[in-house]
mmCIF file with all atom_site columns, C-alpha atoms in Angstrom:
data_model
loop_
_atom_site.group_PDB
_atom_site.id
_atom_site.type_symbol
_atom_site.label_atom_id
_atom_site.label_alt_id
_atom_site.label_comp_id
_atom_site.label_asym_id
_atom_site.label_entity_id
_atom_site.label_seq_id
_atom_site.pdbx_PDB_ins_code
_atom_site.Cartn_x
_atom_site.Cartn_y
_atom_site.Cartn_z
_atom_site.occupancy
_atom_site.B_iso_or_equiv
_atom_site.pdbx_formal_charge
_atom_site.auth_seq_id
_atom_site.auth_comp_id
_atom_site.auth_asym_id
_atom_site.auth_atom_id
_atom_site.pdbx_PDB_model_num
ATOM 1  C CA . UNK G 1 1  ? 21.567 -42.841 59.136 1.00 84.00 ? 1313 UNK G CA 1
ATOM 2  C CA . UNK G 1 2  ? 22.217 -39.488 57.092 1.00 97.00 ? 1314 UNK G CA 1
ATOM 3  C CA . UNK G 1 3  ? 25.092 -39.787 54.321 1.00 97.00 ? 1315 UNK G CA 1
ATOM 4  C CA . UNK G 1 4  ? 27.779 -36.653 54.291 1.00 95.00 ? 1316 UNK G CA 1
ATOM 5  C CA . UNK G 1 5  ? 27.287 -33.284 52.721 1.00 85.00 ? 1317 UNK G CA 1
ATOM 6  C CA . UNK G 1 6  ? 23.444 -34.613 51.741 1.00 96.00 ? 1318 UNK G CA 1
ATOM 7  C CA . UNK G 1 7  ? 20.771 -32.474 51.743 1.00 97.00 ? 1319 UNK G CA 1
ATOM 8  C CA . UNK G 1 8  ? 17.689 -33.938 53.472 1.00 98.00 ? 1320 UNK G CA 1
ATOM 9  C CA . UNK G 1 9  ? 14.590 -31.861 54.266 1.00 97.00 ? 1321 UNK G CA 1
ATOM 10 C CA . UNK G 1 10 ? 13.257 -31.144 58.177 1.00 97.00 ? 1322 UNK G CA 1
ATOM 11 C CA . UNK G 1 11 ? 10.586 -33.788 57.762 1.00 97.00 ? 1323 UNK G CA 1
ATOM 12 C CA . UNK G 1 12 ? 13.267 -36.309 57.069 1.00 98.00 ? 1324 UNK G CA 1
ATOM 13 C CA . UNK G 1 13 ? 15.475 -35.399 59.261 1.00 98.00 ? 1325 UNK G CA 1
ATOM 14 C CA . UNK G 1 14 ? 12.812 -35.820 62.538 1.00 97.00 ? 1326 UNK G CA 1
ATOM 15 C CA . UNK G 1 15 ? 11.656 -39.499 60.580 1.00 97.00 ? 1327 UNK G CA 1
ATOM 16 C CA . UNK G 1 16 ? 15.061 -40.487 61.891 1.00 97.00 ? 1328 UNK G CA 1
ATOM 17 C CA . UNK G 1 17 ? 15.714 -38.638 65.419 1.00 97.00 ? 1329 UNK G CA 1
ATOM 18 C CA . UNK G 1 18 ? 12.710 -36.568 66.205 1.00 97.00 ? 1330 UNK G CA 1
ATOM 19 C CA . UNK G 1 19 ? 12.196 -33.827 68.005 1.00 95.00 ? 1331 UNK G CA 1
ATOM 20 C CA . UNK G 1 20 ? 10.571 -30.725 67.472 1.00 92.00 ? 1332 UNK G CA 1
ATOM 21 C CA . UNK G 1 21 ? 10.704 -30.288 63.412 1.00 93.00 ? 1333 UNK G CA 1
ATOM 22 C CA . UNK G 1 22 ? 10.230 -26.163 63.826 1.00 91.00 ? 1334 UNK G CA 1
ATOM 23 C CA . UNK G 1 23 ? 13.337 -26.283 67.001 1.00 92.00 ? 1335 UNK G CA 1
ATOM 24 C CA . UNK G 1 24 ? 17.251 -25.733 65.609 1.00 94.00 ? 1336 UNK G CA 1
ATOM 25 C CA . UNK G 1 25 ? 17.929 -27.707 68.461 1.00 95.00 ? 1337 UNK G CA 1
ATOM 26 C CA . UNK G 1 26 ? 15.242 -30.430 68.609 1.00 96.00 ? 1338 UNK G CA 1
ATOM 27 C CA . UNK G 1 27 ? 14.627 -32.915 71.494 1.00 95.00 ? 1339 UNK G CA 1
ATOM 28 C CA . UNK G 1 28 ? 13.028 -35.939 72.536 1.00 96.00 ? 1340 UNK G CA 1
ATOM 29 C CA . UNK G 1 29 ? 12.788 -37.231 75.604 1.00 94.00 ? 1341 UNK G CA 1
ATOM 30 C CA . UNK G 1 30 ? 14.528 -34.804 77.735 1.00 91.00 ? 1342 UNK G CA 1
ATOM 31 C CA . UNK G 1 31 ? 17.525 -34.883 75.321 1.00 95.00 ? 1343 UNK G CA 1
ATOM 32 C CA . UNK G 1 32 ? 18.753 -33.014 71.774 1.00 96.00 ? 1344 UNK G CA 1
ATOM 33 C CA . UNK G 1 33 ? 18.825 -35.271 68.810 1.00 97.00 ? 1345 UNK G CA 1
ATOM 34 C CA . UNK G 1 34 ? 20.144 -33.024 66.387 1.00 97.00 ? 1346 UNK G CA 1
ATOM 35 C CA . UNK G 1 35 ? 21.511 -29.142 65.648 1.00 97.00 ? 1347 UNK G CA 1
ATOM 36 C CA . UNK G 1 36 ? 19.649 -27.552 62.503 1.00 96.00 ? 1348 UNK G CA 1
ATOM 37 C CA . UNK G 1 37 ? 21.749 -24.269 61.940 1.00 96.00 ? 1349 UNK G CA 1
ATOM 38 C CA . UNK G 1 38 ? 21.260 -21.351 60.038 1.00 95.00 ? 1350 UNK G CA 1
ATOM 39 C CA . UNK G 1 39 ? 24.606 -19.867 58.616 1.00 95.00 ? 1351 UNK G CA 1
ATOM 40 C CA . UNK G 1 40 ? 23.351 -16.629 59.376 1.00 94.00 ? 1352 UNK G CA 1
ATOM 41 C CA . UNK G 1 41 ? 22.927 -17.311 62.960 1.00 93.00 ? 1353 UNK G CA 1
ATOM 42 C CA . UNK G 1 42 ? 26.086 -19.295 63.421 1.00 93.00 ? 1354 UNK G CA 1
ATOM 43 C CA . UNK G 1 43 ? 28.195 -18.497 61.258 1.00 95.00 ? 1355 UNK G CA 1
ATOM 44 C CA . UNK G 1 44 ? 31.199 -20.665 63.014 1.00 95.00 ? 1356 UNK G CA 1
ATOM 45 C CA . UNK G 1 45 ? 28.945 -23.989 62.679 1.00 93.00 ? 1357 UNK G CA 1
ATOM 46 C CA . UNK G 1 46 ? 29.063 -26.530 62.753 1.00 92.00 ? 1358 UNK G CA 1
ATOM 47 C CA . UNK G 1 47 ? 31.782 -26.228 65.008 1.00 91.00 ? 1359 UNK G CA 1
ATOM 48 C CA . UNK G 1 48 ? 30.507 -23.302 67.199 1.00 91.00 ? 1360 UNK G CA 1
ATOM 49 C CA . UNK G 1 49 ? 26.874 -23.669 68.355 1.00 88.00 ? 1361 UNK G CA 1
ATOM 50 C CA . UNK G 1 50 ? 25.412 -20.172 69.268 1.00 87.00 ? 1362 UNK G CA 1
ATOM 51 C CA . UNK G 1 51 ? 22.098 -20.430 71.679 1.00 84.00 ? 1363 UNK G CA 1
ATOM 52 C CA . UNK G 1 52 ? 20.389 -17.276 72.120 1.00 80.00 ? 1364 UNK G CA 1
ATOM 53 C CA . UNK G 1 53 ? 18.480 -16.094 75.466 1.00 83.00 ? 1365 UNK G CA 1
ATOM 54 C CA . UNK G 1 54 ? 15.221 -17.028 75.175 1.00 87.00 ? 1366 UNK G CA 1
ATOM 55 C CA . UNK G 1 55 ? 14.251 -19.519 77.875 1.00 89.00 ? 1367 UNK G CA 1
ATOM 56 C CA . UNK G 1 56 ? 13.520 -22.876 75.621 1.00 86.00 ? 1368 UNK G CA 1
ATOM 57 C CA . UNK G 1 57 ? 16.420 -22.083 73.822 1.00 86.00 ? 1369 UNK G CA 1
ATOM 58 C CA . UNK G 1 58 ? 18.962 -21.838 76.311 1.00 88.00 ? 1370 UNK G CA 1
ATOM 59 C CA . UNK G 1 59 ? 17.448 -24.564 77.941 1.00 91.00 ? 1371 UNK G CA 1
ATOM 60 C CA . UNK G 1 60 ? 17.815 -26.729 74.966 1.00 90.00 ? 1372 UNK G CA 1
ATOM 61 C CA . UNK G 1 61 ? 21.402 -25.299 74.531 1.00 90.00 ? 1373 UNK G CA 1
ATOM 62 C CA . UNK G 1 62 ? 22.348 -26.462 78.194 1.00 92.00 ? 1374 UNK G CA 1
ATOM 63 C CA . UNK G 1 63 ? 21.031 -29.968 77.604 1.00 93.00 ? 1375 UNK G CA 1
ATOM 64 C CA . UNK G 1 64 ? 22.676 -30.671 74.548 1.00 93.00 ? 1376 UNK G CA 1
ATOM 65 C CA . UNK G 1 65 ? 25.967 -29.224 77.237 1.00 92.00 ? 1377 UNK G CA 1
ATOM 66 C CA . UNK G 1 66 ? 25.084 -31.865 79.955 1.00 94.00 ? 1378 UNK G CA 1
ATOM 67 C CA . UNK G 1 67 ? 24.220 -34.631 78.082 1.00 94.00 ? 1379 UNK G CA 1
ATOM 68 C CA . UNK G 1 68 ? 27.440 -35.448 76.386 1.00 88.00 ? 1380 UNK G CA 1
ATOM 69 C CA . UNK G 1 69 ? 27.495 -37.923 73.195 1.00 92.00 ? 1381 UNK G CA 1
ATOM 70 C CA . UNK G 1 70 ? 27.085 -36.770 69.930 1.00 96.00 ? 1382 UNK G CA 1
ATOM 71 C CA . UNK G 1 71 ? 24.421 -35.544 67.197 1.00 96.00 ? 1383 UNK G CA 1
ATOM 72 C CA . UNK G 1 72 ? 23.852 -34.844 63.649 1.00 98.00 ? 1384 UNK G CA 1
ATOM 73 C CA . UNK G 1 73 ? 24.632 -31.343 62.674 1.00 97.00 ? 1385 UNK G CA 1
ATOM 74 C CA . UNK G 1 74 ? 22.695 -29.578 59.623 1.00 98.00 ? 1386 UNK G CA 1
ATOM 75 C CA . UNK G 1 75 ? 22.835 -26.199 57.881 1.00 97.00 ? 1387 UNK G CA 1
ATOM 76 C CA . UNK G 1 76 ? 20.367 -24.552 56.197 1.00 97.00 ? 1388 UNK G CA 1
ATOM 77 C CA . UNK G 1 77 ? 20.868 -24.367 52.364 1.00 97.00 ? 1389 UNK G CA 1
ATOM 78 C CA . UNK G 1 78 ? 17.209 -23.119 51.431 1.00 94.00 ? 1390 UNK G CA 1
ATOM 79 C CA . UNK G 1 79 ? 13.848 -23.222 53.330 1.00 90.00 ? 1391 UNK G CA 1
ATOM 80 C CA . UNK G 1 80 ? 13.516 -26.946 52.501 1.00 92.00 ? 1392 UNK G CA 1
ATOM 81 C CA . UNK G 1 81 ? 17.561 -28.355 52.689 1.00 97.00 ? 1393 UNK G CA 1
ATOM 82 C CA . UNK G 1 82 ? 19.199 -28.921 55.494 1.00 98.00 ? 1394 UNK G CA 1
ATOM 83 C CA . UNK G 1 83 ? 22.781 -30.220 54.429 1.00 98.00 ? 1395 UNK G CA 1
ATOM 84 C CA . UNK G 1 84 ? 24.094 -32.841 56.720 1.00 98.00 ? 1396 UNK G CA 1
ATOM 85 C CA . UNK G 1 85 ? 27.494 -31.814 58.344 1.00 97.00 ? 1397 UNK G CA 1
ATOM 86 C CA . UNK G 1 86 ? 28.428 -35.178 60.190 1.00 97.00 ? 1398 UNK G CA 1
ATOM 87 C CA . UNK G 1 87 ? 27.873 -36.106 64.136 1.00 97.00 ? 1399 UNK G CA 1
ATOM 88 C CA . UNK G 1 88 ? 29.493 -33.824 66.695 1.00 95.00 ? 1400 UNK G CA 1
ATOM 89 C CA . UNK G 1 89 ? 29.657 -33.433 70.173 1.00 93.00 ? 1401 UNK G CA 1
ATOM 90 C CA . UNK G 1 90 ? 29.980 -30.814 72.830 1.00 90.00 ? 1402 UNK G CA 1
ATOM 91 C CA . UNK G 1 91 ? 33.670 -29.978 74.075 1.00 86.00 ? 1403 UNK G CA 1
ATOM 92 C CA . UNK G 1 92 ? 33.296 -26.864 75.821 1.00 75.00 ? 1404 UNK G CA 1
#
């Protein structure tokens, strides 16, 4: 699927999950695919996920907190690279 500390762009990153491509926590189907983070926003990811207040955010946030399983994790590098951090999962 997405090989360790690669880069990979947004577009190529929803080719292989989907989701909203503009969303840091995209979904399809009712469920979060993936967590594209900006270091500036989280600066504990990828192991600490902050979701702010709007509505479609925390409701994204809250999904990805039900649903269980895991999902790729990216951070930003530059507008275009989104380095791949490995597959995580909620615990808490």
């Amino acid at each position: 699927m997405f090989e360790m500390g690669k880069s990979y762009t947004r577009e190529e990153i929803h080719a292989v999950v989907g989701g909203n491509k503009h969303s840091y926590l995209p979904r399809k189907k009712g469920k979060v695919v993936a967590a594209c983070l900006r270091p500036d926003l989280n600066p504990d990811a990828p192991h600490v996920i902050l979701c702010n207040s709007c509505p479609p955010e925390r409701a994204a946030g809250e999904q990805l907190a039900r649903q269980g399983g895991a999902i790729p994790v990216f951070l930003k590098q530059t507008a275009s690279n989104w380095a791949y951090q490995g597959m995580f999962r909620v615990v808490g």
